[in-house]
Structure formats: C-alpha cells, structure tokens
PDB file of C-alpha atoms and ligand atoms in Angstrom:
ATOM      1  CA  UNK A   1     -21.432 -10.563  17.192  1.00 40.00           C
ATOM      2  CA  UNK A   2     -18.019  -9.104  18.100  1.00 45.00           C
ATOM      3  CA  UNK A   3     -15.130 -10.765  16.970  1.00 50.00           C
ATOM      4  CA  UNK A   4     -12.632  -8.730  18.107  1.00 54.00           C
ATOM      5  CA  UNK A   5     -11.142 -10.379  21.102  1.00 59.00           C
ATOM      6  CA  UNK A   6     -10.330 -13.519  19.130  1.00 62.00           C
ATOM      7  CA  UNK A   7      -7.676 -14.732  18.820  1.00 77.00           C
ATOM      8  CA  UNK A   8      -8.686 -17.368  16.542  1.00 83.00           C
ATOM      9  CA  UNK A   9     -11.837 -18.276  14.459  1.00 84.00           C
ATOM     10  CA  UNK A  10     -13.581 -21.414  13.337  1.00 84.00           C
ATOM     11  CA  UNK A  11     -15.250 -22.290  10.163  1.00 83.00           C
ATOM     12  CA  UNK A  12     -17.978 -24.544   9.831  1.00 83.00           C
ATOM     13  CA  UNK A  13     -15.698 -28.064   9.407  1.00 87.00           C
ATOM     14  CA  UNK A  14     -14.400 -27.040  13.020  1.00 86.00           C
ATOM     15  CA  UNK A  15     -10.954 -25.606  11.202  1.00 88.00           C
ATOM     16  CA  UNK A  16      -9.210 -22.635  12.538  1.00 88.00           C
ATOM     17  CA  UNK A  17      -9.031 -20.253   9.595  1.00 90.00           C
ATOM     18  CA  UNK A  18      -5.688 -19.372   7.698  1.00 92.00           C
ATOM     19  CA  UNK A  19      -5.387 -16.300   4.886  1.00 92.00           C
ATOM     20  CA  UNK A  20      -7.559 -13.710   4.353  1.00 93.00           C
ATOM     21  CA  UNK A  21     -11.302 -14.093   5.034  1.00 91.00           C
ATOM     22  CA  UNK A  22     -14.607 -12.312   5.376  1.00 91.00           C
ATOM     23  CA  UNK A  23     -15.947 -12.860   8.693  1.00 89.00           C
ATOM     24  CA  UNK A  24     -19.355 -10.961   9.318  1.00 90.00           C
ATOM     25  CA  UNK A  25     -18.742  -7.458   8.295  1.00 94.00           C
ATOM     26  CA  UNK A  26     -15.016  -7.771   8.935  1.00 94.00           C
ATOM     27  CA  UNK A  27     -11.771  -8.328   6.364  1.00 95.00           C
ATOM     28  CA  UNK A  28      -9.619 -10.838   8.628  1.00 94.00           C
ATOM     29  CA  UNK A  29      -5.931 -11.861   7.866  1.00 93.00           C
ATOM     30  CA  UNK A  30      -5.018 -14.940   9.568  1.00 92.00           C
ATOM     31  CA  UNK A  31      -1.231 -16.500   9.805  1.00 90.00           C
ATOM     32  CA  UNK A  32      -0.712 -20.534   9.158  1.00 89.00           C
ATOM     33  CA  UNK A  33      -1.619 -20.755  12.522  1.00 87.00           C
ATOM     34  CA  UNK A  34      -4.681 -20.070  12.309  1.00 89.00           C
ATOM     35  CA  UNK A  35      -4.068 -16.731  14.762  1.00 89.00           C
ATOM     36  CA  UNK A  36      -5.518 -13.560  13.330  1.00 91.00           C
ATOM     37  CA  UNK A  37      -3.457 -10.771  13.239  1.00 91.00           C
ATOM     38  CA  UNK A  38      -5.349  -7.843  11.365  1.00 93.00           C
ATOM     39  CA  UNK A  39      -8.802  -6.712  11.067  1.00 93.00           C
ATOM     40  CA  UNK A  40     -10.674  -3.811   9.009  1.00 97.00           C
ATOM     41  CA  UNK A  41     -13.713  -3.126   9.737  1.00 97.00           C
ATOM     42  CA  UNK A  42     -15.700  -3.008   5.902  1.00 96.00           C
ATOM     43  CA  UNK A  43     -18.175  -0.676   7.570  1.00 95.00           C
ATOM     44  CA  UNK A  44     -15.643   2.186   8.492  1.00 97.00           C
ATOM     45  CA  UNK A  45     -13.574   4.795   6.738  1.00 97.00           C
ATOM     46  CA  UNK A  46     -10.905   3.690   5.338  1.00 98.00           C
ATOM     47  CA  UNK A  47      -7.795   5.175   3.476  1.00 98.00           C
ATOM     48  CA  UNK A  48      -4.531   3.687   1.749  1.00 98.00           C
ATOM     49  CA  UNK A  49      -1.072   5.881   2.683  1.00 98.00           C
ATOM     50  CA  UNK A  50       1.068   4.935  -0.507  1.00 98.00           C
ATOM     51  CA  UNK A  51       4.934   6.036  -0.535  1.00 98.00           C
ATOM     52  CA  UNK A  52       6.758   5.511  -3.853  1.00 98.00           C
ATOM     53  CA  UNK A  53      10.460   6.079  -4.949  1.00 98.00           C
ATOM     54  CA  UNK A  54      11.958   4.749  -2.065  1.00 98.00           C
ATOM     55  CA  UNK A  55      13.183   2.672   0.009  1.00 98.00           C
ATOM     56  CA  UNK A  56      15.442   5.619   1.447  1.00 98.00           C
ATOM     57  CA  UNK A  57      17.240   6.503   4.966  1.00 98.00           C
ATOM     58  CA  UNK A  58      13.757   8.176   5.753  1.00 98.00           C
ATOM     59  CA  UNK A  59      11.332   4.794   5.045  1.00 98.00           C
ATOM     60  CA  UNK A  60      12.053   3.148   8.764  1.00 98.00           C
ATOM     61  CA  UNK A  61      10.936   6.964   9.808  1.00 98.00           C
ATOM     62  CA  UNK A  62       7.621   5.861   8.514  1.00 98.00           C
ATOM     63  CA  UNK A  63       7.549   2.580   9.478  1.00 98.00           C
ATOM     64  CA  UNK A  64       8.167   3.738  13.172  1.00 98.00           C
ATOM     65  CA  UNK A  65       4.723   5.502  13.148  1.00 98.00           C
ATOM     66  CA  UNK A  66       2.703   3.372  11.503  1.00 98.00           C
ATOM     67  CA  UNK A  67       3.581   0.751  13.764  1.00 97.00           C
ATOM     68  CA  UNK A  68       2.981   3.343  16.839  1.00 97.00           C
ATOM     69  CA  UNK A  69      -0.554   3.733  14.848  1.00 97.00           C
ATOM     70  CA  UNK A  70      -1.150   0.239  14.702  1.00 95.00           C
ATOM     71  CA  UNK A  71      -1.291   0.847  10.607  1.00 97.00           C
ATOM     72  CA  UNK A  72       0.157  -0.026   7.685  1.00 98.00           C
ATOM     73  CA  UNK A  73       0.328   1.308   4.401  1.00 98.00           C
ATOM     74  CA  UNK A  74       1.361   0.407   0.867  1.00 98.00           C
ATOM     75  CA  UNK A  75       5.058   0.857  -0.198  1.00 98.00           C
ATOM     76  CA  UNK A  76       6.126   1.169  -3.981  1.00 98.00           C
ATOM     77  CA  UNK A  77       9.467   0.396  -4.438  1.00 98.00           C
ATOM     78  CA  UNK A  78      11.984   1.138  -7.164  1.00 98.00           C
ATOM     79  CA  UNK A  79      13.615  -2.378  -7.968  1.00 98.00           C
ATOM     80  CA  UNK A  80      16.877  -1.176  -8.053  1.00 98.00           C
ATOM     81  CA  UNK A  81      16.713   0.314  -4.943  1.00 98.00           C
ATOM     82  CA  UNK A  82      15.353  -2.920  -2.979  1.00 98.00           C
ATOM     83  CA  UNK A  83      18.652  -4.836  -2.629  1.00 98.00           C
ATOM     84  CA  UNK A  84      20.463  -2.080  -0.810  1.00 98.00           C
ATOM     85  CA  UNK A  85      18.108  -1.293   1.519  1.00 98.00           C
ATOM     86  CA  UNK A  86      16.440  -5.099   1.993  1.00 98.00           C
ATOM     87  CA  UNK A  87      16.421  -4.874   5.504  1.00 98.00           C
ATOM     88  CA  UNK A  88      13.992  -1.830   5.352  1.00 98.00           C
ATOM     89  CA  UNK A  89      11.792  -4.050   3.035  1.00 98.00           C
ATOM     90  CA  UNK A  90      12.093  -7.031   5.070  1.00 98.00           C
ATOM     91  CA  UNK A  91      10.200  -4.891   7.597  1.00 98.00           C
ATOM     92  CA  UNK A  92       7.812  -3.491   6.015  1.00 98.00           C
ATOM     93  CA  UNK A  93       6.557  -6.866   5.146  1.00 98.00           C
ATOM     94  CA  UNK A  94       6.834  -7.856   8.653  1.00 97.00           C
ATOM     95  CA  UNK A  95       4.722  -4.949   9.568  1.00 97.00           C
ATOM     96  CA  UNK A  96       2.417  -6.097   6.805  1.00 97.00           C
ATOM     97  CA  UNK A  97       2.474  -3.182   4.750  1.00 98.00           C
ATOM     98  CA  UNK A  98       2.048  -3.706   1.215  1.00 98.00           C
ATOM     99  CA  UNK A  99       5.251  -3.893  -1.039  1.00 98.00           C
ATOM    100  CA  UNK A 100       4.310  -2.752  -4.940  1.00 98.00           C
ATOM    101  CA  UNK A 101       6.206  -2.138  -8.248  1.00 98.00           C
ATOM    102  CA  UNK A 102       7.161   1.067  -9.063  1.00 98.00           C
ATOM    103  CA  UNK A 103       9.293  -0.288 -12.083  1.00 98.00           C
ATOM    104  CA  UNK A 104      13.559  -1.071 -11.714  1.00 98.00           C
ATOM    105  CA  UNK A 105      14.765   2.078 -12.492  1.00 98.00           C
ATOM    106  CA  UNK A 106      12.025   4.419 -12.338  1.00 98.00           C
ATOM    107  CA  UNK A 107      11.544   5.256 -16.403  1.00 98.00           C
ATOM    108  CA  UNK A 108       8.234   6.737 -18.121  1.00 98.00           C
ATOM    109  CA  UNK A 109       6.711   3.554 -19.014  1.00 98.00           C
ATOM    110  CA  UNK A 110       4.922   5.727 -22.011  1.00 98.00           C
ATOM    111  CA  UNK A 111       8.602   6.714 -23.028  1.00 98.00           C
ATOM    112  CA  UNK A 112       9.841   2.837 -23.672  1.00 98.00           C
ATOM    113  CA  UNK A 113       8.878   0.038 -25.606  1.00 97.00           C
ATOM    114  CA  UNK A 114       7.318  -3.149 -24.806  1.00 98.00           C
ATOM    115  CA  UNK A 115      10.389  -5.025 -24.091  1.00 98.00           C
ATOM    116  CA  UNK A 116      12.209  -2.527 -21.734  1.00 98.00           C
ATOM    117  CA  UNK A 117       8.583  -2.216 -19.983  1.00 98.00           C
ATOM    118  CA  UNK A 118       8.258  -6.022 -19.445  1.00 98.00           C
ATOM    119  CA  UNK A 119      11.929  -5.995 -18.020  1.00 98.00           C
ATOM    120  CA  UNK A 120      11.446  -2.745 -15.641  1.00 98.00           C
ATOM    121  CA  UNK A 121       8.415  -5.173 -13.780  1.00 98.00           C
ATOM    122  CA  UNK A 122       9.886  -8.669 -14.149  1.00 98.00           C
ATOM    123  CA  UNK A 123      13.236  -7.173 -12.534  1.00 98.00           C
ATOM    124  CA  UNK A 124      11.104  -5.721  -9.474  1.00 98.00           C
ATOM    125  CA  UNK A 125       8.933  -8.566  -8.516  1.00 98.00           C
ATOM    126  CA  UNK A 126      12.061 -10.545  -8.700  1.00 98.00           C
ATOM    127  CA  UNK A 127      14.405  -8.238  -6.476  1.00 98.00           C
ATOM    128  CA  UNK A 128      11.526  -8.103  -3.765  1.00 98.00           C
ATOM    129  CA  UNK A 129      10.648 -11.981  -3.865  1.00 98.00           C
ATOM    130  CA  UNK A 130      14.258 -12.666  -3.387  1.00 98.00           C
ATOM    131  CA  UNK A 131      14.223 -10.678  -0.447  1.00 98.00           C
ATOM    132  CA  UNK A 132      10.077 -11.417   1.133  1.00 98.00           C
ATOM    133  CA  UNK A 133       9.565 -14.243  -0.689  1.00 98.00           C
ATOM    134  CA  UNK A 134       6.726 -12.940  -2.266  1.00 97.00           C
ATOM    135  CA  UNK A 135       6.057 -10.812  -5.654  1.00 98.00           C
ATOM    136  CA  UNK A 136       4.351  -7.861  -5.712  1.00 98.00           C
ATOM    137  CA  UNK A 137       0.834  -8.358  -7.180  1.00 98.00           C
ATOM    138  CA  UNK A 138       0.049  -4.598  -7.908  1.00 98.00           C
ATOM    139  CA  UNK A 139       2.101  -1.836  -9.557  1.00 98.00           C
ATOM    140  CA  UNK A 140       2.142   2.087 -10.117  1.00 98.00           C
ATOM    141  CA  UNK A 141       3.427   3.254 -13.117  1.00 98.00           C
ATOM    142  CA  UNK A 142       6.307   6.181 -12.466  1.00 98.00           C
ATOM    143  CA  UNK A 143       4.487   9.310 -13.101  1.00 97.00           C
ATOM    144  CA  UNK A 144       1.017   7.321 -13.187  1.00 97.00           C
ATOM    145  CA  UNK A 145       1.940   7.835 -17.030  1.00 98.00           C
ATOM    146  CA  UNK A 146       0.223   4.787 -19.228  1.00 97.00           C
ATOM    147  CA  UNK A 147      -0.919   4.089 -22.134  1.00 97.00           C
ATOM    148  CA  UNK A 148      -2.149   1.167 -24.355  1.00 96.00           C
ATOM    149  CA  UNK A 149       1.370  -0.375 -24.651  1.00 97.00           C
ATOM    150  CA  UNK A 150       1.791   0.001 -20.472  1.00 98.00           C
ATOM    151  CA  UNK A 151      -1.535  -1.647 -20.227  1.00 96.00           C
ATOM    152  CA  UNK A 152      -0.757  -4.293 -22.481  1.00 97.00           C
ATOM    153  CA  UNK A 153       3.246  -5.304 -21.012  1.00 98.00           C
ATOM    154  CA  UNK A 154       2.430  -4.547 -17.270  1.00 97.00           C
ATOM    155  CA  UNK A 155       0.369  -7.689 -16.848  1.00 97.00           C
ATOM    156  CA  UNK A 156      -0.640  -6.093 -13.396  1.00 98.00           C
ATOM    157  CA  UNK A 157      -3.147  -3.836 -12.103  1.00 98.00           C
ATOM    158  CA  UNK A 158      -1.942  -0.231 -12.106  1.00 98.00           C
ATOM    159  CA  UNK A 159      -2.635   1.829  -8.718  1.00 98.00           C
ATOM    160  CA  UNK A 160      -2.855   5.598  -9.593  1.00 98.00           C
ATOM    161  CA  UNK A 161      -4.153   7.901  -6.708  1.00 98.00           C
ATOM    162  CA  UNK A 162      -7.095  10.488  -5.663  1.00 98.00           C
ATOM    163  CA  UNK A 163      -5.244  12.674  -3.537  1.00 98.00           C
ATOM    164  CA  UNK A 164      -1.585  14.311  -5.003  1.00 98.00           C
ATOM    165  CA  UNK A 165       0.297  15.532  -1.737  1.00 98.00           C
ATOM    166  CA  UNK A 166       3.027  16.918  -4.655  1.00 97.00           C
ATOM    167  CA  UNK A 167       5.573  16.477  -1.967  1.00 98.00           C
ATOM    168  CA  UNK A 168       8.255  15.724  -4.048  1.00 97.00           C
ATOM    169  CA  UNK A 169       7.564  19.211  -5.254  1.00 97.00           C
ATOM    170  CA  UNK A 170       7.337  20.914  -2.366  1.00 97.00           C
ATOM    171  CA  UNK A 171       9.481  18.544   0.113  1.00 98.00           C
ATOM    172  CA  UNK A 172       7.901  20.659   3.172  1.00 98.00           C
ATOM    173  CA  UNK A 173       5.802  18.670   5.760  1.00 98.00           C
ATOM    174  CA  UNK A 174       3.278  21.515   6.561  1.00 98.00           C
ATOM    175  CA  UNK A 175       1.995  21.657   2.745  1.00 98.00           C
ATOM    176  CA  UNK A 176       2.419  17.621   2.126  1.00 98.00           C
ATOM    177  CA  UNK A 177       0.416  17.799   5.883  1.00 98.00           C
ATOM    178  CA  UNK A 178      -2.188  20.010   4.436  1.00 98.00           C
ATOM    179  CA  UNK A 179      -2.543  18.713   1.599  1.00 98.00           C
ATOM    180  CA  UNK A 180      -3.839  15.107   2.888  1.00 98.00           C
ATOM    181  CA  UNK A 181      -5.666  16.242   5.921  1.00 98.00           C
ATOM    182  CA  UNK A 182      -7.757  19.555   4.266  1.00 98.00           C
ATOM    183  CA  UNK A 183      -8.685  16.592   0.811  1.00 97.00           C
ATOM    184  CA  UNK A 184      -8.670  13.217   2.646  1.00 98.00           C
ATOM    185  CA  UNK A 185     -12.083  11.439   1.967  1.00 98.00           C
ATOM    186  CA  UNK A 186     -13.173   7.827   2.309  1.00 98.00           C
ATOM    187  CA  UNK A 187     -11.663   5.535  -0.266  1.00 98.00           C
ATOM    188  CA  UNK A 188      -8.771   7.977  -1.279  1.00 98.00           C
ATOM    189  CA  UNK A 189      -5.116   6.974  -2.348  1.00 98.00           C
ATOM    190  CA  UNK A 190      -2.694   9.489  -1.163  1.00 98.00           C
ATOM    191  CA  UNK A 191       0.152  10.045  -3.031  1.00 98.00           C
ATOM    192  CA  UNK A 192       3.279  10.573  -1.081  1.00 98.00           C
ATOM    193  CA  UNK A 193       7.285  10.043  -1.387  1.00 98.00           C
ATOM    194  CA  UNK A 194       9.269   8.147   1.124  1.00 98.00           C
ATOM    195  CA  UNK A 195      12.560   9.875   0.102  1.00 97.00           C
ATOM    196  CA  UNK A 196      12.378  12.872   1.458  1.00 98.00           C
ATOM    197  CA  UNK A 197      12.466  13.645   5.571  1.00 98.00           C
ATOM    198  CA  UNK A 198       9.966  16.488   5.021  1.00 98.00           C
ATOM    199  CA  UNK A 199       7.581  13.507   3.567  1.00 98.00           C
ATOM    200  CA  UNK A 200       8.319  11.136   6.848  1.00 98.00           C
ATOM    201  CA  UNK A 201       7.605  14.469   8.926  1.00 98.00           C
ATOM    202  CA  UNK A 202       4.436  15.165   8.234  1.00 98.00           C
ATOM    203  CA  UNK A 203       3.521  11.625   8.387  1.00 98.00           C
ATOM    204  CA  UNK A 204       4.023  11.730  11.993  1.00 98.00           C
ATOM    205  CA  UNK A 205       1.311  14.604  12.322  1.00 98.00           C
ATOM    206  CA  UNK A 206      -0.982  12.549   9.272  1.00 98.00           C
ATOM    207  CA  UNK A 207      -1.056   9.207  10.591  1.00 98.00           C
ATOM    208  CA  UNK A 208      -2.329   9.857  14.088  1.00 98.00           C
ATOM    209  CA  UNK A 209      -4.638  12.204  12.721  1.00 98.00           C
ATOM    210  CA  UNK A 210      -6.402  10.209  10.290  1.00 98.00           C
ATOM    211  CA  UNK A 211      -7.031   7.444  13.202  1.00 98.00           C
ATOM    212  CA  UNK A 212      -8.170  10.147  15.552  1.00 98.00           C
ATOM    213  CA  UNK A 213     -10.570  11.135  12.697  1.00 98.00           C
ATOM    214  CA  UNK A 214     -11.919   7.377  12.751  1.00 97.00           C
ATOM    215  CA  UNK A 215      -9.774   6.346   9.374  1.00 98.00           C
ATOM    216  CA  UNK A 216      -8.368   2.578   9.164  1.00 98.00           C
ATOM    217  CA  UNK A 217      -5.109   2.932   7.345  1.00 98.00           C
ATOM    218  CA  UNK A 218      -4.786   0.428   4.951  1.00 98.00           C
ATOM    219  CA  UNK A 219      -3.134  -1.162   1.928  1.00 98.00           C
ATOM    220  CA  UNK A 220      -4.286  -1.067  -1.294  1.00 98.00           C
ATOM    221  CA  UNK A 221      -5.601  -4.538  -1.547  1.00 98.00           C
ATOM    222  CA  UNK A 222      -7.159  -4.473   1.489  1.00 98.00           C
ATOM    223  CA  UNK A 223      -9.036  -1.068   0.518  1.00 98.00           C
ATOM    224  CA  UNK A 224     -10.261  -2.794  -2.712  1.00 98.00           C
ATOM    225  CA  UNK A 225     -11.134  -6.039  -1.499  1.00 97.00           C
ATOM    226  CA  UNK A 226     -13.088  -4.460   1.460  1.00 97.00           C
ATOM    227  CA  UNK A 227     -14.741  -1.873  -1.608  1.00 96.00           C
ATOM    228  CA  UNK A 228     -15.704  -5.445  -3.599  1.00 94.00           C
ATOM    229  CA  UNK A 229     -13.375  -4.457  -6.486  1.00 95.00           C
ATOM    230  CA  UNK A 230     -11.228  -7.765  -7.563  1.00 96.00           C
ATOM    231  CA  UNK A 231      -8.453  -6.038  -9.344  1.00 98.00           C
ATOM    232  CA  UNK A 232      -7.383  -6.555 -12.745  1.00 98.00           C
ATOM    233  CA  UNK A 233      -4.460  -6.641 -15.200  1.00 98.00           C
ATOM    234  CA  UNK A 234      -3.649  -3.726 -17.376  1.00 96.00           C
ATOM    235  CA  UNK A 235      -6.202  -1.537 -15.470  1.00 98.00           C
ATOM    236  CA  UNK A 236      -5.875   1.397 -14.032  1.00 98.00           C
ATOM    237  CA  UNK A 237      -7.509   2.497 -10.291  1.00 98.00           C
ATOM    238  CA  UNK A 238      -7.663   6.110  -9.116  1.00 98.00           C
ATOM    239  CA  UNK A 239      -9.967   5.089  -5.121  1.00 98.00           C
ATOM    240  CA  UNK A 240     -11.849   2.858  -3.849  1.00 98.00           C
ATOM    241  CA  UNK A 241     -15.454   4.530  -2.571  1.00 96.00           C
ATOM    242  CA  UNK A 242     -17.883   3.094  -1.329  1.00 91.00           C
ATOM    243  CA  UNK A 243     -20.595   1.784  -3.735  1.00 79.00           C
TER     244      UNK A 243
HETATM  245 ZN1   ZN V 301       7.921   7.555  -8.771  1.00 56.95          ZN
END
C-alpha cells in the first residue's frame, strides 16, 4: 500500500491524523490539519546532517540547499547567538529542521559546575522557545565533552556523532566534502560547523550527493525514532544503525 500521494490519512475512528505517526513502514509528520507534510521511509538509508556553533551569515547558505534537496537536518545552536540571528532560526523551523542545544555560550560542560551547567541549557531552550515557540528536546555538549556531573545537570539526551568532518579544523570544503562522502554509512551523525563558508560549500556538493546515493536526510529524532531508540536524559548517542 503506497501512501505517498496523500495528502491526508485516516485512522480507524474516521479522524484525519495530526503529529507524528507510524503509518505502515513509514514515519509521517502531520500539521493540525491533519495534512502530512514529511515522510521517511523506515526501510531506507538514512543519515542526520548536524551543524553546531552557529547560527552565522553562512546558516541560510545551508538552508537554501536543503530545501533545494527537499531535506532537513538538525541545527545546534549556541543560545547566545539565537536572538541576533532569530530570523535564520525562525526558518529553520519552518523548514522543519531540528533546532538543539549546544549550551549559551559554548563552555566545556566538564570544565563547570553543576549550577553554571544547568544555566548554559535553561538559557538556550529559553532563547529558542521565545523565538519558535518550542524548546529544544535534545542537546550536544560543546566538544561532545561529558561526564557524570553533565549527565546528571543536562536533564536531556546528549547527541554526540559517528562521523567527525573536523571542519572547523580544516575550514576547506574539499576535505569537510571528503570526509562525509568517503565515511558516510547508514545511521551516521555527521559532525559539521555552520560558521564557516567552506562548511556551507561543501554542503552544496554533500547534500545532493547523499540523495543521489539513496540517503533520506534527516533530523536526529526522526533518525532515532525510525531506529526504535526512545531517547533518554543524561545519555549519550554516537548513531542510530539499524538493529
Ligand atoms: Zn561547538
């Protein structure tokens, strides 16, 4: 049974559907109207693009080719960062890519005590609900540095990654290019920066590749809910593979 030319679909009580639902082998958002707007296949390969640090001047550089792609991807934002550039998270949550926490101003979590760790989150879901009207519900640790006191104040699941583009390090689109497209596997969390123009570069050469190569780019909740893994608090998660 193919679903994909629906616009809407019915449960058994006759109701259109609204949220996020399972319907055969397919993960299916739905608005309040009951129209579905997104569907990943649970069968297919799947990956989750993740850009941290920003936003920056380079972020709607991104969002242009997802959107071309007809993808999204997951965004971790640096609280302090999210009131300047609102309008750039505004869309990305129209685009529904995922917004995260990457902590207010960007400190190793390890480095800090409880307090100043409970503040750097609470400040972050706060600046980006004030601007989507909705918190964050996962978070990546700067660095991907924790330990028991991060797992203990974070109160959210912690998003590490599988594959490291190190383009912060290199800032060069052919390596950060490489380095997703020669290691990209099914389930992976790519690492990447969207504050540098080298990063938003090579995304224009990665994103159309990895749907040519049959990849649905998704967010990170999506990739773990289609993978059966309900996330939890303090924990950290490196993929998603298939079981
Ligand atoms: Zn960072």
């Amino acid at each position: 049974k193919t679903i994909n030319k629906k616009k809407y679909y019915f449960g058994e009580n006759g109701k259109a559907y609204t949220g996020t639902k399972t319907v055969s082998h397919y993960l299916c958002h739905f608005d309040k109207k009951g129209v579905m707007y997104r569907q990943i296949d649970k069968n297919k390969k799947m990956v989750a693009l993740t850009y941290d640090d920003g936003p920056s001047i380079y972020t709607p550089k991104i969002l242009k080719t997802l959107k071309a792609n007809d993808a999204v991807a997951t965004f971790f934002v640096v609280g302090s960062r999210v009131s300047t550039y609102s309008d750039t998270v505004k869309s990305e949550y129209k685009m529904h890519c995922q917004i995260g926490n990457h902590s207010y101003n960007h400190p190793i979590l390890t480095k800090v005590g409880a307090d100043t760790i409970k503040k750097e989150i609470s400040k972050t879901n706060d600046a980006v609900k004030k601007v989507t009207g909705e918190k964050p519900i996962i978070m990546r640790p700067p660095g991907g540095a924790t330990n028991s006191t991060v797992k203990k104040n974070v109160k959210m699941p912690m998003i590490i990654w599988s594959v490291d583009t190190l383009d912060w390090k290199t800032r060069n689109a052919e390596s950060t290019k490489k380095a997703v497209l020669d290691h990209v596997k099914d389930g992976d969390i790519v690492l990447m920066h969207d504050l540098y123009d080298a990063t938003a570069t090579a995304s224009q050469t990665i994103i159309p590749e990895l749907v040519k190569r049959g990849y649905q780019l998704v967010t990170v909740s999506e990739l773990a809910q289609c993978r059966g893994s309900k996330l939890k608090n303090g924990k950290s998660y490196f993929s998603f593979k298939k079981k």
